XYZ file of C-alpha atoms in Angstrom:
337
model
C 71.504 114.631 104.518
C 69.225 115.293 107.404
C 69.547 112.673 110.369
C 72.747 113.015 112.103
C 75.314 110.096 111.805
C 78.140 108.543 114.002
C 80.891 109.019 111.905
C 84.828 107.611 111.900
C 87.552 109.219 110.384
C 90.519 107.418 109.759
C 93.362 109.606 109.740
C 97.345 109.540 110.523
C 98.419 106.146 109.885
C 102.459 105.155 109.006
C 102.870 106.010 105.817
C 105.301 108.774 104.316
C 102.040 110.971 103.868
C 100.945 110.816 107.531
C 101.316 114.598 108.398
C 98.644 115.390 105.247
C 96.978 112.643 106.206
C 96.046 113.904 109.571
C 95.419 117.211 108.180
C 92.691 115.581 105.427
C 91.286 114.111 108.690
C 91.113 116.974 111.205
C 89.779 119.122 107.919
C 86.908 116.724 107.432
C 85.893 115.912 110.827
C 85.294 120.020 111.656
C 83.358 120.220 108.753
C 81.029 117.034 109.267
C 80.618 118.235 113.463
C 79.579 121.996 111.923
C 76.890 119.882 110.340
C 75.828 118.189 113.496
C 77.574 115.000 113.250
C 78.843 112.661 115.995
C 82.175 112.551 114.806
C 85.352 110.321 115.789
C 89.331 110.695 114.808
C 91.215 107.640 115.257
C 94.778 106.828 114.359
C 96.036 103.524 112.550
C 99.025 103.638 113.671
C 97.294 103.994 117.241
C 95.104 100.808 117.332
C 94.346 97.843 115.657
C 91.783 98.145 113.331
C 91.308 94.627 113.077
C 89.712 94.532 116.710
C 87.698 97.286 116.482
C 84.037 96.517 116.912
C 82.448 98.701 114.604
C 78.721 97.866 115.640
C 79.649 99.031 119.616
C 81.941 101.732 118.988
C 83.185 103.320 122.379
C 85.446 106.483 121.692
C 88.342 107.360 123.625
C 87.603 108.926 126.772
C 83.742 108.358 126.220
C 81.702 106.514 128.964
C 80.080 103.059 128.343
C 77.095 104.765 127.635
C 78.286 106.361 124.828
C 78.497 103.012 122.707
C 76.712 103.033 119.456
C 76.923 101.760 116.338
C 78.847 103.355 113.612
C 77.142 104.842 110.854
C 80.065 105.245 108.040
C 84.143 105.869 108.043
C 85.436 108.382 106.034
C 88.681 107.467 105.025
C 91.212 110.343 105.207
C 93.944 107.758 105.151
C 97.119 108.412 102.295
C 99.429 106.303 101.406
C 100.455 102.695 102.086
C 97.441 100.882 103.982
C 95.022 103.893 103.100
C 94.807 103.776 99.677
C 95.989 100.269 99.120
C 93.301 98.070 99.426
C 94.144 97.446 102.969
C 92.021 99.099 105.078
C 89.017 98.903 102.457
C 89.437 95.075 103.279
C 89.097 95.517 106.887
C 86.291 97.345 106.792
C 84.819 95.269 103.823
C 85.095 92.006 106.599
C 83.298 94.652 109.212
C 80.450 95.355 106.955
C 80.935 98.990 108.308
C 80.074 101.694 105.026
C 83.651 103.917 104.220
C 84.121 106.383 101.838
C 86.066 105.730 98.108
C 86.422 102.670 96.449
C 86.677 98.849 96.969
C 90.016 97.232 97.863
C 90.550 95.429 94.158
C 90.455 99.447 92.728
C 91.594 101.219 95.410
C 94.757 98.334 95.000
C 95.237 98.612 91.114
C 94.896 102.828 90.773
C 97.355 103.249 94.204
C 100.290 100.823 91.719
C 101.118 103.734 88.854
C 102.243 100.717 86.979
C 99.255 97.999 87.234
C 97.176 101.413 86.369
C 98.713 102.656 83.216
C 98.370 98.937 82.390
C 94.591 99.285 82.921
C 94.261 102.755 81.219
C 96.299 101.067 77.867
C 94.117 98.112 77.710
C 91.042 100.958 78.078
C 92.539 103.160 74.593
C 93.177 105.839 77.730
C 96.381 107.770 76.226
C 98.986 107.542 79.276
C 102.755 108.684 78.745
C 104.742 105.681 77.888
C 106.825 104.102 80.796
C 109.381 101.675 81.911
C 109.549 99.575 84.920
C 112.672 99.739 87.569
C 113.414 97.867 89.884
C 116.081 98.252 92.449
C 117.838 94.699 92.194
C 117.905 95.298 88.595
C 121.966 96.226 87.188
C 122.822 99.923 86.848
C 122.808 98.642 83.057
C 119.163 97.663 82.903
C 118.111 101.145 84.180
C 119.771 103.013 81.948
C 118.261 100.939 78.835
C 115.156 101.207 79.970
C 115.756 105.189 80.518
C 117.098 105.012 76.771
C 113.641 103.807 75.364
C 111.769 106.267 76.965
C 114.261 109.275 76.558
C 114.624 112.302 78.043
C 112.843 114.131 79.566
C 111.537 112.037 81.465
C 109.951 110.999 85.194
C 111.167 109.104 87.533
C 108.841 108.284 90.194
C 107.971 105.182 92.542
C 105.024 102.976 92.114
C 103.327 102.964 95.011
C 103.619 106.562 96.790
C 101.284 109.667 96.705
C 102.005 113.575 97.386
C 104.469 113.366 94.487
C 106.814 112.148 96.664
C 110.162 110.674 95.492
C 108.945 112.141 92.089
C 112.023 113.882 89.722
C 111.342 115.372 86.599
C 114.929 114.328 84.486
C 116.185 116.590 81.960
C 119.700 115.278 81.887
C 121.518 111.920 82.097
C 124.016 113.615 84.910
C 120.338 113.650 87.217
C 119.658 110.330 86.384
C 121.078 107.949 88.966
C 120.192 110.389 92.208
C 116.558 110.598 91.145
C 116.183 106.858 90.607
C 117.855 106.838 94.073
C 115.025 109.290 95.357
C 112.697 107.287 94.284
C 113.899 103.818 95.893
C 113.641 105.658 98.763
C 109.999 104.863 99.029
C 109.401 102.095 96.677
C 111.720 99.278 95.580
C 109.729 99.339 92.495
C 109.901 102.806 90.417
C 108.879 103.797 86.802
C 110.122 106.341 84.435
C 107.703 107.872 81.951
C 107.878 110.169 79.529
C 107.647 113.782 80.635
C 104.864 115.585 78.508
C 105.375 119.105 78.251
C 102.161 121.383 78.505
C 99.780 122.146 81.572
C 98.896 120.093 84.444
C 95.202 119.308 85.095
C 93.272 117.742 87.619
C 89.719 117.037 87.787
C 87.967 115.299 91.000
C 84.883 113.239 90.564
C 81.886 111.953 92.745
C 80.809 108.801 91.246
C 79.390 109.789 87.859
C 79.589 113.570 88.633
C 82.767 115.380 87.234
C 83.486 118.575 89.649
C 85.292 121.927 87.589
C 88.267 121.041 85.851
C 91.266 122.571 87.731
C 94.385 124.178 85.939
C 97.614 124.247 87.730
C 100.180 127.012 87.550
C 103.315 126.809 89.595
C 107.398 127.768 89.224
C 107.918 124.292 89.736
C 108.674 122.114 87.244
C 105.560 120.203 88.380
C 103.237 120.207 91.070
C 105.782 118.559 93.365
C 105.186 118.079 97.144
C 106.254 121.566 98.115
C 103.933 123.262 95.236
C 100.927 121.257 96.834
C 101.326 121.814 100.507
C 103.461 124.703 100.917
C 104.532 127.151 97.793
C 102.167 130.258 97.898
C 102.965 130.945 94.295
C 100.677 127.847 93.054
C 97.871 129.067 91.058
C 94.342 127.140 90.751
C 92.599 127.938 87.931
C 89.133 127.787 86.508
C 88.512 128.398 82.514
C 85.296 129.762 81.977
C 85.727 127.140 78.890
C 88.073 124.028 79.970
C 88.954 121.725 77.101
C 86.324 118.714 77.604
C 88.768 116.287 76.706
C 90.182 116.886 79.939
C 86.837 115.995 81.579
C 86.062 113.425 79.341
C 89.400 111.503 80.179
C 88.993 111.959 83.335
C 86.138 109.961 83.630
C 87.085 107.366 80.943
C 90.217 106.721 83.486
C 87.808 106.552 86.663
C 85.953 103.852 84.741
C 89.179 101.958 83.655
C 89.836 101.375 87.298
C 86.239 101.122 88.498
C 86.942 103.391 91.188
C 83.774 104.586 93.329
C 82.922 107.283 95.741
C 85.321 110.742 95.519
C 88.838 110.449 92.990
C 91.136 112.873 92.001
C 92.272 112.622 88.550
C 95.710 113.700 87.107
C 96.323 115.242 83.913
C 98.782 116.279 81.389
C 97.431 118.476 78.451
C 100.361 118.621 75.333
C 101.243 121.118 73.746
C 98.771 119.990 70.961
C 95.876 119.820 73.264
C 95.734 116.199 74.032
C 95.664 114.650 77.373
C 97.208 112.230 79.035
C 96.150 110.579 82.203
C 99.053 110.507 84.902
C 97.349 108.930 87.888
C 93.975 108.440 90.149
C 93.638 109.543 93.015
C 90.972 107.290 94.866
C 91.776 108.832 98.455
C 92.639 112.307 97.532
C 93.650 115.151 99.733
C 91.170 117.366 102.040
C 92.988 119.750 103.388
C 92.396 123.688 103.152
C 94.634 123.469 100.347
C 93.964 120.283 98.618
C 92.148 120.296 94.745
C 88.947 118.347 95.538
C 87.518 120.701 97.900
C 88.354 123.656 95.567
C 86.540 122.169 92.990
C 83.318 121.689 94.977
C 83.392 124.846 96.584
C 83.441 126.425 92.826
C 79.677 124.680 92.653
C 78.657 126.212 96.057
C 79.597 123.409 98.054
C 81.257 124.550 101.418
C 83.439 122.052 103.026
C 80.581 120.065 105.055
C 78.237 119.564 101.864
C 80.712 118.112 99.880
C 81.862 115.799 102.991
C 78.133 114.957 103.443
C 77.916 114.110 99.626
C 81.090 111.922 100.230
C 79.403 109.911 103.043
C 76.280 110.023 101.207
C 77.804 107.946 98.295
C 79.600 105.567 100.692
C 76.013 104.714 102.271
C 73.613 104.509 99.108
C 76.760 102.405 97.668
C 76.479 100.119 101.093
C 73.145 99.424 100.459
C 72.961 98.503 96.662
C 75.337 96.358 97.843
C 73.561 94.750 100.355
C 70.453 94.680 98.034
C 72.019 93.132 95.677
C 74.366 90.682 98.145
C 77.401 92.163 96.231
C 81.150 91.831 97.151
C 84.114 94.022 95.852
C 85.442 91.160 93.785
C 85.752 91.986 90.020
C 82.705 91.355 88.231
C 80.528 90.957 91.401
C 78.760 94.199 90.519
C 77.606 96.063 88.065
C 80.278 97.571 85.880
C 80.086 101.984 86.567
C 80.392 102.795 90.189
C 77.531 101.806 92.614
C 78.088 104.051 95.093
């Protein structure tokens, strides 16, 4: 990337993850000014996206003069309205260039359950789950919990950072983690827990990044393991099993997702994996998996946020070539941008 671009990133918003969020965003925006970039924060929860006029963008505390058009958003945003298909609608109806995928993706991967739907149509192996719902009787819960058996998961549908998400080993831990996890979705799902290592592998478009390995005391990489536990290990293999990466990216094309993902992983004790989630906004703070990944191919922090934007703009203008929408079957099938 050589000309220097007017860049927003969205960052903050109201979602449980809004503290990470902001950190993703301050993270990115230092590393896209240390490459000379005109670079903007702004705050969902601070304005109204809908009136922002993207083609005479005036920053806070910026004189009239200073009114441009913007170049790209890089979307830092977690959670609810971030990774939702929200926001990607806004700024679809803008015709301003963001980061990740399209709001009919970015919609299906951030709903576990409309995913793991998607990944069993594919052939993807995902653990086998129940639906729960939190007008449902006591009694349905616990024969849904029955079919799957323990352990097992418990974890909302629509929530990121692990949060709300109990690993259930026995029935007396039942009820309070299905409570946990009502706590941030009405709608929850149990799954079977799959004992073995945790994996994650991050991809840019087509390109899978280093497999990661995750070590941690935790029973799984739970909130505090990601942001805060400084006995987490990230590991490379010099020789990561491929099914890991190949999964990865059968699951990214299950969902069509475009742009940077995060993929989650469970590897059994046989050596089979099994897709848990993707990611399609993932973290970017100084301790988040995506950036550790690139930085094991020599990217520092502002290359791989370059390559980021550069795949939000090439993808902004095959779609303009081709007068392409985000609608299902409106473009070609494998990521455009």
């Amino acid at each position: 990337m050589t000309a220097p671009l007017r860049i927003v990133v969205l960052a903050g918003g109201r979602s449980a993850e809004r503290e990470v969020s902001l950190r993703s965003g301050a993270a990115v925006a230092a590393a896209l000014r240390r490459g000379g970039h005109d670079v903007h924060e702004l705050d969902p929860a601070a304005c109204n996206l809908e009136m922002v006029d993207w083609r005479a963008f005036q920053a806070v505390n910026q004189p009239a003069a200073a009114i441009a058009p913007v170049d790209a958003v890089f979307l830092a945003l977690h959670g609810e309205f971030g990774e939702d298909g929200q926001v990607q609608q806004i700024l679809e109806r803008a015709g301003v260039p963001y980061t990740g995928s399209g709001p009919e993706a970015s919609r299906i991967a951030f709903s576990k359950f409309a995913a793991k739907e998607a990944f069993r149509r594919d052939g993807i192996p995902t653990p086998d789950w129940e639906v729960l719902r939190a007008e449902d009787s006591p009694e349905d819960w616990r024969l849904a919990a029955d079919r799957i058996g323990l352990p097992l998961v418990v974890k909302p549908d629509q929530q990121g950072s692990s949060l709300g998400v109990t690993i259930v080993t026995d029935w007396g831990q039942f009820d309070a983690a299905l409570a946990e996890s009502f706590r941030y979705d009405r709608v929850g799902l149990i799954e079977r827990a799959i004992p073995g290592e945790e994996w994650t592998v991050a991809v840019l478009d087509d390109l899978p990044l280093p497999p990661i390995r995750i070590e941690s005391s935790h029973l799984f990489f739970d909130f505090h393991a990601k942001y805060a536990a400084d006995d987490t290990r990230f590991v490379f293999d010099d020789r990561p099993p491929a099914c890991v990466t190949e999964t990865a990216l059968a699951a990214c094309r299950a969902l069509d997702v475009r742009g940077i993902s995060r993929v989650d992983l469970r590897l059994d004790e046989a050596g089979r994996p099994w897709v848990l989630e993707v990611n399609t906004v993932p973290g970017m703070t100084d301790r988040s998996l995506a950036p550790r990944a690139a930085a094991r191919i020599g990217w520092d922090m502002t290359e791989f946020c370059e390559r980021v934007l550069c795949s939000a703009l090439e993808g902004a203008r095959r779609q303009n070539a081709y007068g392409l929408s985000d609608r299902p079957g409106s473009r070609p099938h494998r990521r455009a941008g």
